[in-house]
Amino acid sequence: MTMPSEGPLVLGIDLGGTKILAGVVDAENRIVGRSKVSTPAREGPVALSGALIQAGREAIEAAGIGPDHLAAVGIGSPGPLDVEAGVIRSSPNLNVIDFPLKATLSEAFGVPVAVQNDVRVGGFGEFRLGAGRGYREVLAAFVGTGIGGCLIRDGRIVTGVTGNAGEVGHLIVKAGGPKCGCGRRGCLEALASRTAITRRVHKALKKGASTPLREVVKSKHSRLKSRELASAYRSGDPVAVHEVERAARFLGLALGGLINVLGPEIIILGGGVTEAIGPPFVELVRNATRSQAMADPDRLVRIEQAELGDDAGVLGASLIAREQITHPQNVHSG
Ligand SMILES: [Zn+2]
């Protein structure tokens, strides 16, 4: 256990589809107590409230502090959200509609609560404490089960008039392409996420391809884990190599286009797939992106791997919580 530094302690929570990560974070942005609770996916609002509160209490206990030492709570949650009201509008994965995240947590912990989209929170964590340190214009893309994004301009999260800006995963990179979870066709997420790669691997297996992945995704519904994909990729398995390279090309189409439009200082690549394959994946995406970015002939835009891993969400959530205490008017940006 790390001893907390002087200054207000905040609780950061990262609400994910499979797990809830919580951490008490001190004024020097160190996690001084953490906890992990399985997300009661599909069990509905009562179970979800219980799990969130449990995760928070366990982190507080692990930090060795009393609940009254906490100054604020921040949480990153899957959306769509009403950020101002702190409500999850609907989440099929969590089986909730109009879930009062902010009210639930402020009642349980008796402090102000800041709510923001999970990916934006992770991106903000990377911006302030990870690969984006020292930059003001940042674009982050997280490649995992889906593809999430976060745009930061002049040091603030851009959420746009819709409240949902930053959805890099739903840029359409192949007209009429495969169907995306959002209902549209040809979104980046439908071509370059782990889910998309898994679907392609199943297809290759059906055609009789010889690959060690046959042992990994035995049934039609087997999911491919990032580390399994990474290990097949590293071993030079032609199916894994082909699919990873294809995903990187589609990422390049989207990110290169975004360089042309936005000209960020840095693009941060994170998420399970990026972390598992590591620098070779970043290099593939970097090359694919550069080949699409006509507006950056001098290669001024840096393209780097995220640094915080699983802690990005908890740290980012703690930062938005801290901002709520110190600059309540700045929490929501346009
Ligand atoms: Zn989509």
Coordinates of N, CA and C in Angstrom, one line a residue, residues 11 102 145 174 176 273:
L11 N -12.0 9.2 -5.7 CA -12.3 7.8 -6.1 C -12.5 7.9 -7.6
K102 N -24.9 9.1 -11.3 CA -24.5 10.2 -10.4 C -25.2 10.2 -9.1
T145 N -12.4 -4.9 -27.9 CA -13.6 -5.5 -28.4 C -14.3 -4.7 -29.4
K174 N -15.4 1.6 -45.1 CA -15.7 0.7 -46.3 C -17.2 0.8 -46.5
G176 N -20.7 0.1 -47.6 CA -21.4 -1.1 -47.7 C -20.7 -2.3 -47.1
V273 N -6.0 -5.0 -28.0 CA -5.2 -5.5 -29.2 C -3.9 -4.8 -29.3

